[in-house]
Amino acid sequence: MTMFGAHVEGGQTHFAVRSPDADMVWLCRFEGEVETRHLMERSGPDWTITLPGDLAGTRYGYRAAGEWAPENGLWFDPAKLLVDPYAVTLDRRFVQDPRLACFGEDTADIVPRAVVPAPAIPLTPERPRFARGGLVYELNVRAFTMLHPDVPEFLRGTVAALAHPAVLAHLKKLKVTAVELMPVVAWIDERHLPPLGLVNSWGYNPVAMMALDPAVCPGGVAELRDTIAALHAEGIGVLLDLVFNHSGESDTAGGVLSLRGLDDAAYSRAPGGKLINDTGCGNTLDFSNPAVRRLTLDTIRHFVSCCGVDGFRFDLAPVLARGPGFDPAAPIFAEISADALLADRVFIAEPWDIGPGGYQLGQFPENWLEWNDRFRDDVRRFWKGEGGIGALAMRLAGSSDVFGPQNDIGCRSVNFLAAHDGFTLADTVAYEQRHNWANGEENRDGHGENFSWNNGLEGPSEDAAVIAARRSDIKALLGTLFASSGTIMLTAGDEFGRTQQGNNNAYCQDNAIGWVDWVGRDRNLEDHVAALSAERAAHLSCYDRFPEPVRWLNREGGLMAVTDWERVGEGWLSCAAEDENVPFAFRIDRAARRVEIGR
């Protein structure tokens, strides 16, 4: 099997790339801006070349020649410098430019060059630092520390900043089980953003799937590996949020940057040849194509073996099982399970995309975890006064209506109140409507229904009663989250009242709207969350699955009857393990805006 990418071995440097329909492929080496081209040799669908010497540190790319017929999925244009799909290091960030999509326009001066990596010694595999029932802490690497007063300016906004003592202390205070890093691989801005003076600050638009973004991880593989080691030393695991549903090459008006110019069959097409857009991003990777699955598997193997990553969250994960329809027995799942390096890793699905049959909550393998948006919505609706105790009880008990009966593996639900997309937790109780005008789309983008409320006034308030009501609501929501069975997730800053000023789609706000405000944080709320987390962490075995048998109790302390469950407007819910030696218990009182956890 061809070893793709560039690697040094035996005093020589080997290059290999897949491009089955190309007529010619060149390796392009760069010394400064001087380009030297080497014609590669075809080997079936692949192209290879071996050059003498150890070329570690050399910058390179590819060019491919062949038919230019985009309507047939053929985008061969030798004027385009193409990034190696297996690149692990790039010398610069991707930038949008009209030339990327113009046939015959040379792009060597604007496209990143891959860097030949030095030989690396793989890490010794260790068991993932992760426990079901624990706390996953989702964070945007750049936004998380850009305003952190204790982190040196030169480190702010980088992966390395996560290893700073002040950051580690905060994560330990919250008893974080694992951090979930929003995308850190190299991405490109969407075409409409530069004219608006905006950038993509979330990273969900990747081009080079293995290459760390030079801005958020300027030290490359070594920086990520060392940061993970520092987190591991404190008992904290690391999950990477990966985007394998589409690439930043976008729709047919998008650029020719990598896969499109080498092997467009990586993208799904309808019978008539039109690009399938199950992602809303212009294209969809085709997981019925073994080459796409191999790129995915090789990428996650790389992050495990070279960096020590504990697991992965997959954005719009149904795409991984499409061909083009969703198949819960899709090949990728068996291939991951059969891989000795990957079989014990943590896998989390965002179980929806926008394609036909795209909502697949509960349909992923039993050893996968899944983001549970029904938990978010039902808990919000309960505290808003619109939802009942039956739905709330189902969510708190692990959502067996979604995931089926419990088994020995534990609950598969990832319960959350807010995530990177949508309102922050604080904004959920301060805004009824989205306020996304800063995104430049006339407030049309972002979710329209958020099950949010404002406590009588839209947005910021200096009214003491409004402020107190919002704080009570936030504490009630958080108490509900920490009382729930399953793994729980908190988005960075929600523990101390982070706001995005009502913006529920801040993907393009690389500024104070999107950055975490450490100076203005609500320390009382932060301490409250730390106490909730300490209580949960002390009894984690009570939360990795619902600790049946339990007693559901009414306000008077008696067992719940059907009439109690069906009482209109009821806002009381109490539950305790039957075994009094098991410390699991909670009491929820909507009227008092109060949640109590423990016996």
XYZ file of C-alpha atoms in Angstrom:
599
model
C 0.000 0.000 0.000
C 1.339 3.420 -0.954
C 2.528 5.570 1.950
C 1.121 8.975 1.081
C 2.649 12.332 1.934
C 6.345 13.050 2.334
C 8.695 11.048 4.523
C 12.422 10.687 5.008
C 13.908 7.219 5.158
C 17.303 5.692 4.428
C 18.943 8.948 3.367
C 16.221 9.621 0.807
C 12.967 11.582 0.754
C 9.852 9.925 -0.645
C 6.749 11.695 -1.940
C 3.430 10.102 -2.913
C 0.023 11.508 -3.791
C -3.225 10.084 -5.173
C -4.508 11.492 -8.485
C -6.031 8.685 -10.563
C -7.310 10.838 -13.453
C -4.301 13.127 -13.931
C -2.145 12.927 -17.044
C 0.905 14.346 -15.269
C 1.776 15.354 -11.708
C 4.766 17.402 -10.606
C 6.388 17.705 -7.209
C 7.159 21.400 -6.729
C 10.022 22.226 -4.342
C 10.508 25.771 -3.077
C 13.609 27.573 -1.902
C 12.241 30.950 -0.985
C 10.075 31.841 -3.974
C 12.174 29.797 -6.419
C 10.214 26.760 -7.596
C 11.761 23.579 -8.956
C 9.477 21.026 -10.582
C 10.050 17.274 -10.674
C 7.862 15.069 -12.863
C 6.430 12.233 -10.785
C 5.902 8.625 -11.875
C 2.506 7.003 -12.101
C 1.851 3.913 -9.997
C -1.758 2.957 -10.643
C -3.946 5.730 -9.166
C -0.951 7.191 -7.327
C 2.074 9.263 -8.247
C 5.459 8.876 -6.558
C 8.984 10.214 -6.617
C 12.095 9.675 -4.482
C 14.771 12.331 -4.181
C 18.222 11.819 -2.703
C 19.060 13.234 0.707
C 17.232 14.168 3.870
C 14.939 16.981 2.755
C 13.227 17.547 6.127
C 12.150 21.191 6.309
C 11.821 21.538 2.531
C 8.675 23.327 1.352
C 6.720 21.662 -1.400
C 3.410 21.301 -3.214
C 2.017 19.556 -6.278
C 0.724 20.535 -9.708
C -1.448 18.257 -11.818
C -2.288 18.326 -15.523
C -5.197 16.690 -17.292
C -8.657 17.516 -18.572
C -10.409 20.665 -17.369
C -14.081 19.689 -17.224
C -15.551 20.735 -13.857
C -18.984 19.506 -14.909
C -17.447 16.017 -15.004
C -15.455 16.405 -11.797
C -12.174 17.102 -13.617
C -10.401 20.229 -12.347
C -6.871 19.771 -13.658
C -5.061 23.087 -13.964
C -1.246 23.035 -13.797
C -1.340 26.710 -12.844
C -2.709 25.709 -9.450
C -0.312 24.842 -6.640
C -1.975 22.036 -4.711
C -1.539 21.255 -1.038
C -0.636 17.674 -0.188
C -3.763 16.114 1.405
C -1.353 14.310 3.752
C 0.622 17.407 4.745
C 1.248 17.621 8.494
C 2.864 21.080 8.497
C 2.196 24.196 6.392
C 4.367 27.285 6.107
C 1.456 29.767 6.195
C -2.314 30.041 6.541
C -4.822 29.688 3.736
C -6.203 32.918 2.301
C -9.169 33.533 0.038
C -8.395 34.966 -3.382
C -10.418 34.986 -6.639
C -7.427 33.457 -8.441
C -8.007 30.181 -6.583
C -11.076 29.587 -8.755
C -9.811 31.034 -12.062
C -8.485 28.572 -14.635
C -4.960 29.419 -15.755
C -4.248 31.851 -12.898
C -1.112 30.775 -11.028
C -1.545 30.471 -7.261
C 1.939 29.559 -6.053
C 2.344 32.882 -4.255
C -0.861 32.547 -2.199
C -1.233 28.830 -1.463
C 0.534 27.389 1.593
C 3.430 25.031 0.971
C 3.658 21.783 2.895
C 6.847 21.149 4.866
C 8.644 17.801 4.709
C 8.531 16.467 8.277
C 11.555 15.119 10.071
C 11.336 11.450 11.060
C 9.351 11.168 14.290
C 9.282 8.484 16.964
C 5.655 7.509 17.602
C 4.399 7.874 21.148
C 3.775 4.758 23.182
C -0.010 4.305 23.136
C -1.688 4.846 26.502
C -5.277 4.385 27.550
C -7.395 7.474 26.903
C -7.750 9.911 29.787
C -11.495 9.852 29.819
C -14.394 8.575 31.901
C -18.037 8.422 30.893
C -20.114 10.614 33.119
C -17.320 13.166 33.326
C -17.148 16.779 32.200
C -16.113 17.655 28.646
C -15.033 21.293 28.300
C -15.471 22.602 24.753
C -13.208 25.493 23.815
C -12.075 27.592 20.877
C -8.288 27.673 21.200
C -7.861 31.242 19.991
C -10.888 32.777 21.700
C -10.172 31.046 24.996
C -6.995 32.912 25.930
C -6.914 36.057 23.758
C -8.076 38.104 26.772
C -6.535 36.023 29.548
C -4.541 38.461 31.730
C -2.249 35.781 33.175
C -1.219 34.273 29.842
C 1.734 36.092 28.179
C 0.700 37.954 25.044
C 2.970 35.896 22.803
C 1.130 32.717 23.889
C -2.432 33.996 23.757
C -4.681 32.350 21.206
C -2.459 29.300 20.737
C -2.553 25.640 21.654
C 0.498 26.160 23.863
C -1.474 28.584 26.034
C -3.572 25.661 27.256
C -0.530 24.392 29.140
C -0.073 27.671 31.033
C -0.383 27.192 34.820
C -3.286 29.652 35.068
C -5.273 27.731 32.463
C -4.463 24.361 33.986
C -5.524 25.653 37.407
C -8.893 26.749 36.025
C -9.511 23.402 34.339
C -8.601 21.555 37.535
C -10.858 23.803 39.584
C -13.759 22.743 37.360
C -12.765 19.062 37.562
C -12.624 18.876 33.764
C -12.362 15.300 32.473
C -11.289 16.289 28.965
C -11.002 19.423 26.886
C -12.593 19.314 23.440
C -10.663 21.577 21.097
C -12.658 23.148 18.317
C -10.866 22.706 14.953
C -7.113 23.280 15.015
C -6.292 22.004 11.532
C -5.648 24.459 8.702
C -8.799 26.126 7.371
C -9.806 28.831 4.930
C -12.323 31.663 5.273
C -15.600 31.333 3.398
C -15.665 33.464 0.231
C -18.204 35.972 1.515
C -16.229 36.914 4.640
C -13.205 38.924 3.384
C -15.361 41.558 1.609
C -17.158 42.053 4.944
C -13.890 42.473 6.812
C -14.557 39.231 8.706
C -12.738 35.930 9.174
C -13.745 32.416 10.127
C -12.682 32.143 13.768
C -14.124 28.686 14.481
C -12.224 26.630 11.896
C -15.037 24.442 10.547
C -13.832 24.880 6.956
C -10.658 22.772 6.635
C -8.507 22.178 3.585
C -5.545 20.180 4.902
C -6.974 17.619 7.310
C -3.735 16.662 9.084
C -1.934 20.010 9.052
C -2.259 22.116 12.191
C -3.217 25.723 11.540
C -0.073 27.889 11.707
C -1.887 30.620 13.658
C -3.432 28.580 16.467
C -0.648 26.002 16.626
C 2.488 27.735 15.313
C 4.734 25.077 16.814
C 3.023 22.358 14.816
C 2.956 18.744 15.935
C 5.477 19.343 18.723
C 3.331 22.107 20.233
C 0.199 19.966 20.238
C 2.069 16.941 21.589
C 3.704 18.924 24.408
C 0.437 20.623 25.356
C -1.383 17.304 25.489
C 1.400 15.921 27.675
C 0.987 18.862 30.070
C -2.778 18.313 30.243
C -2.301 14.584 30.725
C 0.069 15.267 33.596
C -2.851 16.990 35.346
C -5.207 14.109 34.584
C -7.039 15.937 31.779
C -7.754 14.266 28.444
C -7.777 15.929 25.021
C -10.400 15.469 22.295
C -10.055 17.017 18.838
C -13.089 18.314 16.956
C -12.522 17.175 13.367
C -14.392 18.186 10.214
C -14.538 15.294 7.767
C -17.892 16.154 6.257
C -16.670 18.719 3.695
C -13.622 20.739 2.714
C -13.028 24.448 2.295
C -12.882 24.050 -1.474
C -16.628 24.736 -1.281
C -19.033 24.526 -4.234
C -18.249 24.776 -7.945
C -17.415 28.468 -7.539
C -14.813 27.608 -4.904
C -11.072 27.314 -5.220
C -8.801 24.562 -6.483
C -6.536 24.019 -3.491
C -5.972 20.335 -2.854
C -8.354 17.385 -3.330
C -10.347 19.141 -6.055
C -7.261 19.521 -8.236
C -5.966 16.000 -7.554
C -8.898 13.654 -6.997
C -12.334 15.274 -7.162
C -13.922 11.852 -6.657
C -13.392 12.532 -2.968
C -16.606 14.559 -3.158
C -20.115 13.110 -3.413
C -22.070 13.808 -6.564
C -25.673 13.171 -7.535
C -26.379 10.927 -10.577
C -26.438 13.989 -12.830
C -23.008 15.081 -11.663
C -24.077 17.892 -9.318
C -22.168 18.217 -6.070
C -24.172 16.880 -3.127
C -24.414 19.451 -0.362
C -25.507 17.575 2.767
C -23.359 19.920 4.852
C -24.526 23.363 3.778
C -20.910 24.181 2.965
C -20.916 23.543 -0.778
C -19.597 19.994 -0.933
C -19.718 16.684 0.927
C -16.914 14.174 1.294
C -17.828 10.753 -0.092
C -17.364 8.065 2.563
C -18.367 5.334 0.134
C -14.964 6.067 -1.435
C -12.239 3.967 0.269
C -9.673 6.729 -0.371
C -11.730 9.181 1.717
C -12.050 6.688 4.537
C -8.336 6.002 4.399
C -7.505 9.703 4.624
C -9.790 9.941 7.648
C -8.304 6.899 9.367
C -4.738 7.974 8.608
C -5.494 11.426 10.025
C -6.833 10.200 13.342
C -4.020 7.638 13.569
C -1.551 10.489 13.086
C -3.046 12.538 15.918
C -3.054 9.528 18.238
C 0.411 8.187 17.445
C 2.237 11.513 17.087
C 0.363 13.691 19.577
C -1.326 11.396 22.104
C -4.906 12.524 21.411
C -7.483 10.680 23.517
C -10.432 10.935 21.182
C -12.365 12.819 18.562
C -15.629 14.641 18.031
C -16.904 14.522 14.439
C -18.778 17.516 13.064
C -21.916 16.612 11.059
C -21.062 12.973 11.701
C -23.825 11.322 9.597
C -21.682 12.172 6.551
C -19.182 9.541 7.729
C -21.886 6.925 7.232
C -23.395 8.191 3.985
C -23.127 6.564 0.611
C -25.161 8.703 -0.130
C -27.835 7.594 2.378
C -27.027 7.100 6.064
C -26.100 3.528 7.033
C -25.604 2.721 10.747
C -23.427 -0.211 9.611
C -21.247 1.943 7.336
C -17.689 0.647 6.716
C -15.936 3.442 8.609
C -17.240 2.172 11.962
C -15.902 -1.356 11.481
C -12.596 -0.007 10.192
C -12.136 2.117 13.303
C -13.073 -0.772 15.602
C -10.634 -3.104 13.849
C -7.715 -0.689 14.168
C -5.534 -1.555 17.167
C -4.464 2.066 17.635
C -7.967 3.522 17.427
C -10.280 0.915 18.918
C -10.057 2.252 22.482
C -10.232 5.970 21.599
C -13.209 8.151 22.516
C -15.520 8.916 19.585
C -18.269 11.528 19.782
C -20.763 12.189 16.991
C -22.620 15.352 16.218
C -25.468 13.170 14.943
C -27.051 15.420 12.355
C -26.401 17.031 8.987
C -28.747 18.873 6.618
C -29.082 16.121 4.011
C -32.040 13.753 3.535
C -32.503 11.689 6.692
C -29.794 13.766 8.306
C -31.025 13.637 11.914
C -29.528 10.423 13.301
C -29.455 10.896 17.071
C -29.098 7.489 18.708
C -28.046 5.674 15.533
C -24.272 5.565 15.974
C -22.361 2.512 17.288
C -22.960 1.621 20.921
C -19.400 2.490 21.909
C -19.751 6.029 20.479
C -21.035 9.014 22.416
C -23.455 11.461 20.790
C -24.286 15.122 21.319
C -27.864 15.121 22.598
C -29.649 18.264 21.433
C -32.923 16.916 22.820
C -31.413 17.281 26.285
C -30.575 20.925 25.554
C -33.998 21.729 24.153
C -36.084 19.872 26.740
C -34.147 21.331 29.676
C -34.422 24.852 28.268
C -38.136 24.390 27.613
C -38.695 23.149 31.163
C -37.037 26.148 32.786
C -38.719 28.494 30.324
C -42.023 27.110 31.593
C -43.025 25.382 28.369
C -41.929 21.808 29.068
C -43.156 19.177 31.477
C -41.513 16.948 34.047
C -41.931 13.781 31.957
C -39.611 14.976 29.212
C -37.219 16.388 31.789
C -37.072 13.089 33.683
C -36.324 11.203 30.475
C -33.405 13.505 29.688
C -32.011 13.384 33.223
C -32.204 9.579 33.207
C -30.004 9.198 30.128
C -32.514 9.478 27.254
C -33.330 5.791 26.935
C -36.056 6.758 24.454
C -33.208 7.768 22.131
C -30.368 5.406 23.017
C -32.293 2.338 24.130
C -31.906 0.301 27.312
C -28.745 0.781 29.319
C -25.888 -1.681 28.918
C -22.510 -2.326 30.524
C -20.784 0.333 28.391
C -22.721 3.146 30.033
C -24.867 6.018 28.862
C -24.047 7.302 25.367
C -25.604 10.749 25.753
C -23.480 13.886 25.841
C -25.749 16.295 27.704
C -25.265 20.007 27.150
C -27.097 23.283 27.610
C -25.124 25.341 25.101
C -22.350 24.758 22.583
C -20.168 26.817 20.273
C -23.094 27.338 17.909
C -26.224 28.885 19.364
C -26.639 31.164 22.354
C -24.184 31.032 25.217
C -25.724 29.906 28.477
C -25.917 33.465 29.826
C -27.446 34.732 26.593
C -30.089 31.985 26.760
C -31.708 33.784 29.712
C -31.039 37.326 28.446
C -32.204 37.258 24.820
C -35.401 36.025 23.210
C -34.129 36.733 19.694
C -30.775 36.374 17.958
C -28.745 39.516 17.388
C -26.366 38.564 14.575
C -26.120 41.857 12.725
C -22.328 41.913 13.127
C -22.132 38.827 10.866
C -23.083 40.866 7.812
C -26.083 38.767 6.765
C -28.851 41.098 7.980
C -29.499 38.885 11.012
C -30.697 35.990 8.847
C -28.029 33.487 9.928
C -28.048 31.329 13.056
C -30.853 29.341 14.668
C -34.213 31.049 14.784
C -35.660 28.932 17.617
C -33.464 28.840 20.704
C -35.997 28.121 23.503
C -34.567 31.206 25.201
C -36.082 33.966 27.325
C -34.912 37.362 28.545
C -36.464 37.794 32.003
C -38.362 40.882 30.949
C -35.714 42.882 29.115
C -33.822 42.078 25.927
C -30.055 42.161 26.392
C -27.894 43.853 29.035
C -29.623 45.190 32.112
C -28.685 47.142 35.226
C -31.951 46.228 36.951
C -31.047 44.279 40.083
C -34.168 42.124 39.874
C -33.480 41.147 36.255
C -29.852 40.373 37.045
C -30.862 38.222 40.028
C -33.479 36.353 38.004
C -31.006 35.601 35.239
C -28.397 34.347 37.704
C -31.010 32.089 39.341
C -31.986 30.707 35.945
C -28.379 30.017 34.996
C -27.760 28.205 38.286
C -30.922 26.165 37.825
C -29.919 25.172 34.298
C -26.418 24.244 35.433
C -27.757 22.254 38.364
C -29.934 20.280 35.963
C -26.938 19.551 33.747
C -24.772 18.346 36.621
C -27.598 16.147 37.948
C -27.997 14.313 34.651
C -26.905 10.797 33.747
C -24.408 10.600 30.909
C -21.347 12.588 29.966
C -21.875 16.335 30.329
C -20.392 19.170 28.278
C -19.779 22.772 29.193
C -18.613 25.373 26.680
C -15.723 27.524 27.894
C -16.875 30.618 29.730
C -20.406 29.423 30.408
C -19.258 28.630 33.937
C -18.854 32.358 34.611
C -21.496 34.059 32.477
C -19.817 34.478 29.088
C -21.867 36.534 26.636
C -21.711 36.958 22.863
C -24.036 39.966 23.016
C -26.926 37.889 21.707
C -25.018 36.575 18.689
C -25.939 32.907 18.279
C -23.656 32.234 15.307
C -20.377 33.952 16.208
C -18.247 31.879 13.818
C -16.892 35.044 12.171
C -16.359 37.163 15.280
C -12.626 37.065 16.010
C -13.041 39.906 18.466
C -14.604 40.744 21.819
C -17.914 39.174 20.748
C -16.309 35.766 20.368
C -13.453 35.967 22.859
C -13.792 34.767 26.445
C -13.766 37.685 28.896
C -11.685 36.601 31.885
C -11.572 39.975 33.620
C -15.337 40.480 33.769
C -16.254 36.947 34.724
C -18.828 36.172 37.395
C -16.653 34.553 40.057
C -19.613 33.665 42.253
C -21.128 31.662 39.414
C -17.744 30.115 38.655
C -17.409 28.942 42.260
C -20.948 27.554 42.119
C -20.076 25.497 39.040
C -16.856 24.293 40.672
C -18.869 23.065 43.652
C -21.367 21.265 41.410
C -18.536 19.621 39.512
C -16.696 18.584 42.673
C -19.856 16.875 43.970
C -20.340 15.049 40.681
C -16.671 14.073 40.339
C -16.686 12.621 43.857
C -19.452 10.191 42.834
C -18.774 9.754 39.109
C -19.889 6.124 39.084
C -23.425 7.391 39.799
C -23.514 9.344 36.548
C -21.933 7.203 33.813
C -25.338 5.510 33.627
C -28.659 6.020 35.355
C -28.301 4.253 38.755
C -31.416 2.098 38.627
C -33.434 1.192 40.596
C -34.521 4.644 41.750
C -37.506 6.260 43.463
C -39.293 9.183 41.825
C -40.851 11.250 44.593
C -43.585 13.890 44.673
C -43.575 17.076 46.719
C -44.836 15.251 49.795
C -42.086 12.644 49.613
C -44.323 9.854 48.369
C -43.823 7.803 45.232
C -44.934 9.550 42.070
C -48.334 8.463 40.792
C -49.643 8.849 37.254
C -51.572 11.925 38.353
C -48.331 13.502 39.607
C -46.620 12.917 36.284
C -49.552 14.260 34.280
C -50.369 17.307 36.400
C -50.448 20.315 34.063
C -47.794 22.883 34.889
C -46.023 20.663 37.436
C -42.471 21.891 38.029
C -41.309 19.581 40.833
C -39.101 16.554 40.189
C -37.246 14.486 42.764
C -35.272 11.295 42.319
C -33.041 9.130 44.525
C -31.369 5.750 44.215
C -33.281 3.059 46.107
C -30.061 1.902 47.730
C -29.450 4.513 50.407
C -25.720 3.761 50.234
C -25.704 5.149 46.695
C -25.410 8.949 46.957
C -27.346 9.686 43.784
C -30.255 12.070 44.328
C -31.614 15.364 43.027
C -34.561 17.682 43.645
C -35.777 20.238 41.107
C -38.236 23.001 41.925
C -39.112 25.218 38.982
C -41.145 27.694 41.028
C -38.225 28.311 43.380
C -35.671 28.200 40.497
C -33.692 25.701 42.544
C -31.842 22.407 41.967
C -30.372 20.375 44.820
C -27.997 17.469 44.176
C -27.159 14.721 46.666
C -28.959 13.178 49.602
